[in-house]
Amino acid sequence: MSEQSKSSQAPDRTPRVVIVGAGIAGVQTAVALREQGWRGAITLLGDEPHPPYDRPPLSKAVLLGKAEGSTFDVDFAALGIELHLGRPVTALLPDAHVVETADGPVPYDYAVLATGADPIVLPGSEGMPGVHLLRTLDDAERLRPVLAAQHEIVVVGAGWIGAEFATAAREAGCSVTVVEAADRPLAGALPAEVAAHMTGWYTDAGAELRTGARVASVTAGAVTLADGTTLPADAVVVGIGARPATAWLAGSGVEVSPEDGAVLADDQLRTSVPDVYAVGDCASFPSARYGTRLLIHHWDNALQGPRTVAENIARGDAEGVVYDPVPYFWSEQFGRFVQYAGHHGNADELVWRGDPAGAAWSVIWLRDGRLVALLAVGRPRDLAQGRKLIERGVVLDRERAANASVPLKAAAV
């Protein structure tokens, strides 16, 4: 037998990273691996049929027909990344180092879980015509003609997605009513004294906001609230949160939170089983900076985490890199650019910068005098400076920090 035929029959010993999920976290992990010098094979498995795309434009440009999509500008073939679309993963078998798919098993040396999160469905509305979620490109494509027809729309949930969709719907000329079970918008993210100043944004934009309003039922053409009120609805858009897409990991030995379903990664984004990492919306991690475990469903986390995962895989057995970022996200709603950096708790001191009735203002949170979080509305300089101060753990002079005319960095002690 020739040497060539011997080599062609030899088993493939090339180390392989298999990434489950082709959203931003999965794509960035694959790209970052090459940037870190990983020369082994990389397999990227996506459950959607579309080439990998970015999600933030879905609630803006794509929804309004200003863009056809938001495909990532990545040449996977040139990077030697094996991309499989429309190939959902069904199970993880750590003992065999195999990821199971409907098209057969895929062996791995390292696996990265980047499956993101699934939107929470309004009970009783599953499969009902005219009821929409907004998470995927297909969701946005289904909603685009709804907005173009200037329908009467009821949005369930006044969180970030609900506000962004309501903004787009009003821009398209739709009649919009937003119903929120809590007593204020953004109840899960911001304290009442801050969110109270955002309720007027809906009215100013011509949308109706109903707080303390629970949905009793959804029927064709109408939403009925718990108090008996019936709201006409050509379409219903549900934005009541998302849950990590981790049900497929049942029986794998990967530890997930019983409360929120997130993979419980460690501070290097490793899971509880060897050679498996988790990143993005599907995973939480312990933050030494904030002394708690963080589950972050925002774009920046799905961009930053992959760099840590890639570096730790590329290092092999070397001491790993710890992931402890300052969380960051932004939202464009009702003509305002809202940014948030850090993480605050109920016990942290809240300090205002500027008049919340105005067009531009900020709120900061201090813990023992140190800046731990900041919300900026139309004040990007506050955000940029604040984010750096949070990273450095800087103590601020409270009086100077409360003076909106003083640059935030000038309030550092």
Short mmCIF file of C-alpha atoms in Angstrom, two decimals:
data_model
loop_
_atom_site.label_atom_id
_atom_site.label_comp_id
_atom_site.label_asym_id
_atom_site.label_seq_id
_atom_site.Cartn_x
_atom_site.Cartn_y
_atom_site.Cartn_z
CA MET A 1 0.00 0.00 0.00
CA SER A 2 1.38 3.41 -0.94
CA GLU A 3 2.13 6.09 1.66
CA GLN A 4 -0.57 8.27 0.05
CA SER A 5 -3.27 5.63 0.48
CA LYS A 6 -2.15 5.00 4.07
CA SER A 7 -2.48 8.67 4.90
CA SER A 8 -5.90 8.90 3.24
CA GLN A 9 -7.16 6.11 5.50
CA ALA A 10 -5.66 7.55 8.67
CA PRO A 11 -8.18 8.99 11.17
CA ASP A 12 -8.47 12.78 11.32
CA ARG A 13 -6.60 13.91 14.43
CA THR A 14 -7.18 17.64 13.85
CA PRO A 15 -8.54 19.16 17.08
CA ARG A 16 -12.05 20.49 16.53
CA VAL A 17 -14.12 23.19 18.17
CA VAL A 18 -17.87 22.79 17.63
CA ILE A 19 -19.94 25.91 18.27
CA VAL A 20 -23.66 25.40 18.85
CA GLY A 21 -25.53 28.50 17.72
CA ALA A 22 -24.79 30.84 14.80
CA GLY A 23 -25.91 34.14 16.31
CA ILE A 24 -23.47 36.87 17.24
CA ALA A 25 -21.99 34.91 20.18
CA GLY A 26 -21.33 31.84 18.04
CA VAL A 27 -19.98 33.76 15.05
CA GLN A 28 -17.74 35.94 17.20
CA THR A 29 -16.37 32.87 18.98
CA ALA A 30 -15.44 31.31 15.64
CA VAL A 31 -13.79 34.50 14.38
CA ALA A 32 -12.00 35.11 17.69
CA LEU A 33 -10.58 31.58 17.65
CA ARG A 34 -8.81 32.34 14.37
CA GLU A 35 -7.64 35.68 15.74
CA GLN A 36 -6.19 33.84 18.74
CA GLY A 37 -4.24 31.54 16.43
CA TRP A 38 -6.41 28.42 16.69
CA ARG A 39 -5.36 26.24 13.76
CA GLY A 40 -7.70 23.35 14.38
CA ALA A 41 -11.07 22.78 12.76
CA ILE A 42 -14.05 24.98 13.61
CA THR A 43 -17.63 23.85 13.03
CA LEU A 44 -20.48 26.33 13.46
CA LEU A 45 -23.99 24.88 13.75
CA GLY A 46 -26.99 27.16 13.19
CA ASP A 47 -30.61 26.09 13.52
CA GLU A 48 -31.97 28.78 11.18
CA PRO A 49 -31.67 28.46 7.37
CA HIS A 50 -30.41 32.04 6.98
CA PRO A 51 -26.76 33.03 6.90
CA PRO A 52 -25.77 34.35 10.35
CA TYR A 53 -27.11 37.83 11.04
CA ASP A 54 -27.14 40.56 13.66
CA ARG A 55 -30.30 41.07 15.74
CA PRO A 56 -30.44 44.76 16.79
CA PRO A 57 -31.50 45.98 13.30
CA LEU A 58 -34.50 43.62 13.38
CA SER A 59 -36.47 45.99 15.62
CA LYS A 60 -35.46 49.02 13.56
CA ALA A 61 -34.23 49.08 9.95
CA VAL A 62 -35.34 45.58 8.92
CA LEU A 63 -38.76 46.00 10.53
CA LEU A 64 -39.36 49.31 8.75
CA GLY A 65 -38.18 48.02 5.38
CA LYS A 66 -35.09 50.22 5.39
CA ALA A 67 -32.84 47.16 5.16
CA GLU A 68 -33.34 43.66 3.76
CA GLY A 69 -31.34 42.00 6.50
CA SER A 70 -28.32 42.28 8.74
CA THR A 71 -26.05 39.45 7.60
CA PHE A 72 -22.61 39.41 9.22
CA ASP A 73 -19.78 40.42 6.92
CA VAL A 74 -17.72 37.31 7.59
CA ASP A 75 -16.08 35.11 4.96
CA PHE A 76 -16.44 31.79 6.75
CA ALA A 77 -14.78 29.78 3.98
CA ALA A 78 -11.72 32.05 3.95
CA LEU A 79 -11.38 31.62 7.70
CA GLY A 80 -11.71 27.86 7.42
CA ILE A 81 -14.95 27.84 9.40
CA GLU A 82 -17.30 25.01 8.51
CA LEU A 83 -20.80 26.53 8.61
CA HIS A 84 -23.91 24.32 8.78
CA LEU A 85 -27.26 26.10 8.51
CA GLY A 86 -30.68 24.64 9.30
CA ARG A 87 -29.03 22.08 11.55
CA PRO A 88 -30.52 22.25 15.05
CA VAL A 89 -28.69 20.41 17.80
CA THR A 90 -30.66 17.90 19.86
CA ALA A 91 -28.27 16.74 22.58
CA LEU A 92 -24.80 17.00 24.09
CA LEU A 93 -22.96 13.80 25.03
CA PRO A 94 -19.90 14.94 27.02
CA ASP A 95 -18.58 11.43 27.74
CA ALA A 96 -18.39 10.72 24.01
CA HIS A 97 -17.39 14.31 23.17
CA VAL A 98 -20.23 14.45 20.64
CA VAL A 99 -22.93 16.92 19.73
CA GLU A 100 -26.05 15.20 18.39
CA THR A 101 -27.98 16.69 15.48
CA ALA A 102 -30.86 15.48 13.32
CA ASP A 103 -28.28 14.87 10.59
CA GLY A 104 -26.03 12.79 12.79
CA PRO A 105 -23.39 13.24 15.48
CA VAL A 106 -20.62 15.84 15.35
CA PRO A 107 -17.52 15.03 17.41
CA TYR A 108 -15.67 17.78 19.26
CA ASP A 109 -12.54 18.38 21.29
CA TYR A 110 -14.07 21.58 22.64
CA ALA A 111 -17.72 22.59 22.45
CA VAL A 112 -19.08 26.11 22.85
CA LEU A 113 -22.73 26.59 23.76
CA ALA A 114 -24.02 29.79 22.16
CA THR A 115 -27.70 28.99 21.68
CA GLY A 116 -29.00 32.35 22.89
CA ALA A 117 -32.47 32.77 24.36
CA ASP A 118 -36.01 32.03 23.25
CA PRO A 119 -38.78 34.61 23.67
CA ILE A 120 -41.34 33.86 26.35
CA VAL A 121 -44.71 33.07 24.78
CA LEU A 122 -47.88 34.65 26.12
CA PRO A 123 -49.91 31.75 27.55
CA GLY A 124 -52.88 30.87 25.37
CA SER A 125 -51.53 32.66 22.31
CA GLU A 126 -49.39 29.90 20.84
CA GLY A 127 -50.02 29.43 17.14
CA MET A 128 -52.75 32.04 17.04
CA PRO A 129 -52.92 34.04 13.78
CA GLY A 130 -51.98 37.67 14.21
CA VAL A 131 -49.83 37.09 17.31
CA HIS A 132 -46.15 37.82 16.77
CA LEU A 133 -42.82 37.58 18.54
CA LEU A 134 -39.77 39.58 17.50
CA ARG A 135 -36.61 37.55 17.85
CA THR A 136 -35.62 36.22 14.43
CA LEU A 137 -35.26 37.51 10.89
CA ASP A 138 -38.39 35.58 9.93
CA ASP A 139 -40.29 37.29 12.77
CA ALA A 140 -39.25 40.70 11.45
CA GLU A 141 -40.19 39.75 7.88
CA ARG A 142 -43.66 38.66 9.02
CA LEU A 143 -44.16 41.93 10.89
CA ARG A 144 -42.93 44.21 8.13
CA PRO A 145 -46.18 44.12 6.07
CA VAL A 146 -48.18 44.55 9.29
CA LEU A 147 -46.46 47.87 9.90
CA ALA A 148 -46.64 48.86 6.26
CA ALA A 149 -50.43 48.42 6.36
CA GLN A 150 -50.61 50.80 9.35
CA HIS A 151 -52.64 48.36 11.39
CA GLU A 152 -53.95 48.77 14.91
CA ILE A 153 -51.41 47.01 17.09
CA VAL A 154 -51.34 45.92 20.73
CA VAL A 155 -47.91 45.38 22.22
CA VAL A 156 -47.75 43.17 25.31
CA GLY A 157 -44.81 44.21 27.49
CA ALA A 158 -43.16 47.61 28.01
CA GLY A 159 -39.59 46.36 28.29
CA TRP A 160 -36.76 47.20 25.90
CA ILE A 161 -38.18 45.19 22.97
CA GLY A 162 -41.72 46.46 23.52
CA ALA A 163 -40.54 50.08 23.55
CA GLU A 164 -38.39 49.65 20.44
CA PHE A 165 -41.16 47.92 18.52
CA ALA A 166 -43.71 50.55 19.58
CA THR A 167 -41.28 53.21 18.36
CA ALA A 168 -41.00 51.55 14.94
CA ALA A 169 -44.76 50.97 14.71
CA ARG A 170 -45.53 54.62 15.44
CA GLU A 171 -42.93 55.69 12.88
CA ALA A 172 -44.75 53.49 10.36
CA GLY A 173 -48.04 55.21 11.20
CA CYS A 174 -49.68 52.41 13.17
CA SER A 175 -52.06 52.92 16.08
CA VAL A 176 -50.23 51.46 19.08
CA THR A 177 -51.38 50.43 22.56
CA VAL A 178 -48.79 48.98 24.93
CA VAL A 179 -50.02 46.95 27.89
CA GLU A 180 -47.71 46.23 30.81
CA ALA A 181 -48.56 44.08 33.83
CA ALA A 182 -46.21 46.04 36.11
CA ASP A 183 -46.89 49.55 37.34
CA ARG A 184 -44.30 51.09 35.02
CA PRO A 185 -42.27 50.48 31.88
CA LEU A 186 -38.90 48.74 32.21
CA ALA A 187 -39.95 47.45 35.62
CA GLY A 188 -37.42 44.64 35.56
CA ALA A 189 -34.53 46.94 34.74
CA LEU A 190 -35.05 50.29 36.44
CA PRO A 191 -36.43 51.57 39.76
CA ALA A 192 -39.81 53.29 39.82
CA GLU A 193 -38.39 56.79 40.35
CA VAL A 194 -36.41 56.50 37.11
CA ALA A 195 -38.96 54.65 34.97
CA ALA A 196 -41.65 57.15 35.96
CA HIS A 197 -39.98 59.73 33.76
CA MET A 198 -40.18 57.40 30.75
CA THR A 199 -43.94 56.86 30.79
CA GLY A 200 -44.54 60.19 29.09
CA TRP A 201 -42.38 59.15 26.16
CA TYR A 202 -45.19 56.89 24.94
CA THR A 203 -47.79 59.67 24.99
CA ASP A 204 -45.41 62.11 23.32
CA ALA A 205 -44.97 59.58 20.49
CA GLY A 206 -48.70 59.06 20.09
CA ALA A 207 -48.76 55.60 21.68
CA GLU A 208 -51.03 54.60 24.55
CA LEU A 209 -49.35 52.97 27.56
CA ARG A 210 -51.51 50.99 29.98
CA THR A 211 -49.65 49.90 33.13
CA GLY A 212 -50.99 47.49 35.73
CA ALA A 213 -52.74 45.81 32.81
CA ARG A 214 -52.72 42.02 32.69
CA VAL A 215 -53.82 40.16 29.59
CA ALA A 216 -56.69 37.76 30.26
CA SER A 217 -57.07 36.41 26.73
CA VAL A 218 -56.17 36.96 23.11
CA THR A 219 -58.71 36.25 20.38
CA ALA A 220 -58.82 37.01 16.69
CA GLY A 221 -58.77 40.78 16.41
CA ALA A 222 -58.83 41.60 20.12
CA VAL A 223 -56.94 41.53 23.41
CA THR A 224 -58.99 41.30 26.60
CA LEU A 225 -57.48 42.57 29.83
CA ALA A 226 -58.08 41.21 33.32
CA ASP A 227 -60.32 44.19 34.16
CA GLY A 228 -62.60 43.31 31.24
CA THR A 229 -61.34 45.97 28.86
CA THR A 230 -61.23 44.80 25.25
CA LEU A 231 -58.65 46.34 22.94
CA PRO A 232 -59.05 45.99 19.17
CA ALA A 233 -55.93 44.48 17.61
CA ASP A 234 -55.19 43.73 13.98
CA ALA A 235 -51.94 42.34 15.33
CA VAL A 236 -50.49 41.51 18.75
CA VAL A 237 -46.75 41.69 19.40
CA VAL A 238 -45.50 39.94 22.53
CA GLY A 239 -42.35 41.21 24.24
CA ILE A 240 -42.44 39.82 27.77
CA GLY A 241 -38.88 38.60 28.04
CA ALA A 242 -36.71 35.69 26.98
CA ARG A 243 -35.35 32.53 28.56
CA PRO A 244 -32.02 30.84 27.84
CA ALA A 245 -32.38 28.19 25.12
CA THR A 246 -31.00 25.32 27.16
CA ALA A 247 -33.77 22.69 27.30
CA TRP A 248 -31.81 20.56 24.82
CA LEU A 249 -29.08 20.10 27.45
CA ALA A 250 -31.29 17.92 29.68
CA GLY A 251 -29.37 14.83 30.74
CA SER A 252 -26.03 16.17 29.52
CA GLY A 253 -24.60 16.89 32.95
CA VAL A 254 -24.23 20.58 32.11
CA GLU A 255 -25.46 22.42 35.18
CA VAL A 256 -28.21 24.96 34.53
CA SER A 257 -30.01 27.31 36.90
CA PRO A 258 -33.37 26.01 38.12
CA GLU A 259 -34.57 29.63 38.34
CA ASP A 260 -33.79 31.06 34.92
CA GLY A 261 -32.54 28.09 32.89
CA ALA A 262 -29.14 29.64 32.21
CA VAL A 263 -26.03 27.50 31.92
CA LEU A 264 -24.06 28.08 35.12
CA ALA A 265 -20.67 28.95 33.66
CA ASP A 266 -17.67 29.75 35.84
CA ASP A 267 -15.60 32.93 35.72
CA GLN A 268 -13.74 31.62 32.65
CA LEU A 269 -17.06 30.72 30.93
CA ARG A 270 -16.47 26.99 31.39
CA THR A 271 -19.48 24.77 32.08
CA SER A 272 -19.67 22.01 34.69
CA VAL A 273 -18.47 19.39 32.18
CA PRO A 274 -14.94 19.27 30.75
CA ASP A 275 -14.08 20.96 27.46
CA VAL A 276 -17.46 22.70 27.16
CA TYR A 277 -17.86 26.48 27.35
CA ALA A 278 -20.99 28.67 27.29
CA VAL A 279 -21.34 32.24 26.14
CA GLY A 280 -23.92 34.93 25.39
CA ASP A 281 -27.62 34.91 26.28
CA CYS A 282 -27.70 31.25 27.27
CA ALA A 283 -25.18 31.51 30.13
CA SER A 284 -24.67 33.30 33.42
CA PHE A 285 -21.31 33.86 35.07
CA PRO A 286 -20.07 34.98 38.51
CA SER A 287 -18.90 38.60 38.66
CA ALA A 288 -16.29 39.43 41.27
CA ARG A 289 -16.81 43.09 40.37
CA TYR A 290 -20.45 42.98 41.47
CA GLY A 291 -20.39 40.05 43.89
CA THR A 292 -23.22 38.23 42.14
CA ARG A 293 -23.98 36.01 39.17
CA LEU A 294 -24.95 37.91 36.02
CA LEU A 295 -27.23 36.79 33.19
CA ILE A 296 -27.00 39.42 30.45
CA HIS A 297 -29.32 39.33 27.45
CA HIS A 298 -27.62 42.10 25.52
CA TRP A 299 -25.56 42.46 22.37
CA ASP A 300 -22.32 43.64 23.99
CA ASN A 301 -22.09 40.55 26.20
CA ALA A 302 -22.48 38.34 23.12
CA LEU A 303 -19.65 40.30 21.52
CA GLN A 304 -17.21 40.38 24.45
CA GLY A 305 -17.64 36.91 25.95
CA PRO A 306 -16.46 35.05 22.82
CA ARG A 307 -13.05 36.68 23.07
CA THR A 308 -12.57 35.17 26.52
CA VAL A 309 -13.78 31.74 25.37
CA ALA A 310 -11.53 31.80 22.30
CA GLU A 311 -8.48 32.82 24.30
CA ASN A 312 -9.08 30.14 26.91
CA ILE A 313 -9.50 27.42 24.27
CA ALA A 314 -6.46 28.60 22.32
CA ARG A 315 -4.36 28.58 25.52
CA GLY A 316 -5.14 24.95 26.11
CA ASP A 317 -3.92 23.93 29.56
CA ALA A 318 -2.52 27.34 30.43
CA GLU A 319 -4.10 29.42 33.20
CA GLY A 320 -7.35 30.78 31.83
CA VAL A 321 -8.61 34.33 31.38
CA VAL A 322 -11.36 35.55 33.70
CA TYR A 323 -14.49 37.16 32.24
CA ASP A 324 -15.77 40.03 34.39
CA PRO A 325 -16.98 42.84 32.10
CA VAL A 326 -18.84 46.04 32.83
CA PRO A 327 -22.20 45.18 31.23
CA TYR A 328 -23.37 47.61 28.55
CA PHE A 329 -26.41 48.02 26.36
CA TRP A 330 -28.30 50.64 24.43
CA SER A 331 -31.82 51.18 23.18
CA GLU A 332 -33.30 53.58 20.66
CA GLN A 333 -36.83 54.48 21.63
CA PHE A 334 -39.18 57.37 20.91
CA GLY A 335 -36.42 59.56 19.49
CA ARG A 336 -34.09 59.00 22.43
CA PHE A 337 -30.80 57.16 22.68
CA VAL A 338 -30.75 55.30 26.00
CA GLN A 339 -27.53 53.71 27.26
CA TYR A 340 -26.72 51.75 30.38
CA ALA A 341 -23.43 50.53 31.79
CA GLY A 342 -22.72 48.48 34.89
CA HIS A 343 -25.03 46.70 37.31
CA HIS A 344 -26.95 48.19 40.21
CA GLY A 345 -28.86 46.79 43.16
CA ASN A 346 -31.67 48.17 45.27
CA ALA A 347 -29.26 49.12 48.05
CA ASP A 348 -27.06 51.29 45.81
CA GLU A 349 -27.35 55.07 46.11
CA LEU A 350 -29.08 56.75 43.18
CA VAL A 351 -27.88 60.19 42.07
CA TRP A 352 -29.47 62.31 39.32
CA ARG A 353 -27.50 64.27 36.75
CA GLY A 354 -29.75 66.72 34.95
CA ASP A 355 -33.51 67.19 34.72
CA PRO A 356 -35.37 63.98 33.77
CA ALA A 357 -38.13 66.12 32.26
CA GLY A 358 -35.61 67.36 29.71
CA ALA A 359 -34.18 65.79 26.58
CA ALA A 360 -30.84 64.76 28.11
CA TRP A 361 -30.15 63.44 31.60
CA SER A 362 -28.34 60.69 33.46
CA VAL A 363 -28.65 58.63 36.60
CA ILE A 364 -25.71 57.11 38.42
CA TRP A 365 -25.56 54.48 41.14
CA LEU A 366 -22.93 54.56 43.88
CA ARG A 367 -21.90 51.74 46.21
CA ASP A 368 -19.76 52.94 49.12
CA GLY A 369 -19.02 55.98 46.99
CA ARG A 370 -17.82 53.97 44.00
CA LEU A 371 -19.58 54.27 40.67
CA VAL A 372 -21.16 50.90 39.82
CA ALA A 373 -23.76 51.77 37.17
CA LEU A 374 -25.00 54.57 34.94
CA LEU A 375 -28.07 55.24 32.79
CA ALA A 376 -27.65 57.97 30.19
CA VAL A 377 -30.47 59.43 28.10
CA GLY A 378 -29.05 61.56 25.31
CA ARG A 379 -25.77 62.02 27.19
CA PRO A 380 -23.25 59.73 25.45
CA ARG A 381 -20.29 61.52 27.03
CA ASP A 382 -21.55 60.59 30.50
CA LEU A 383 -21.79 56.99 29.37
CA ALA A 384 -18.32 56.90 27.83
CA GLN A 385 -16.67 58.47 30.86
CA GLY A 386 -18.79 56.52 33.34
CA ARG A 387 -18.00 53.17 31.79
CA LYS A 388 -14.26 53.78 32.25
CA LEU A 389 -14.77 54.96 35.83
CA ILE A 390 -16.77 51.81 36.61
CA GLU A 391 -14.04 49.61 35.14
CA ARG A 392 -11.48 51.30 37.38
CA GLY A 393 -13.68 51.18 40.50
CA VAL A 394 -13.38 54.93 41.01
CA VAL A 395 -14.88 56.76 44.02
CA LEU A 396 -16.84 59.90 43.06
CA ASP A 397 -17.47 63.14 44.90
CA ARG A 398 -21.25 62.96 45.25
CA GLU A 399 -21.95 66.69 44.94
CA ARG A 400 -19.81 67.13 41.85
CA ALA A 401 -21.26 63.96 40.32
CA ALA A 402 -24.77 65.38 40.79
CA ASN A 403 -23.84 68.54 38.88
CA ALA A 404 -24.70 67.81 35.24
CA SER A 405 -22.49 70.65 34.06
CA VAL A 406 -19.41 68.96 35.56
CA PRO A 407 -17.86 66.21 33.38
CA LEU A 408 -18.34 62.92 35.18
CA LYS A 409 -14.62 62.16 35.11
CA ALA A 410 -14.00 65.45 36.93
CA ALA A 411 -16.04 64.12 39.88
CA ALA A 412 -13.46 61.41 40.56
CA VAL A 413 -11.90 61.66 44.02
#
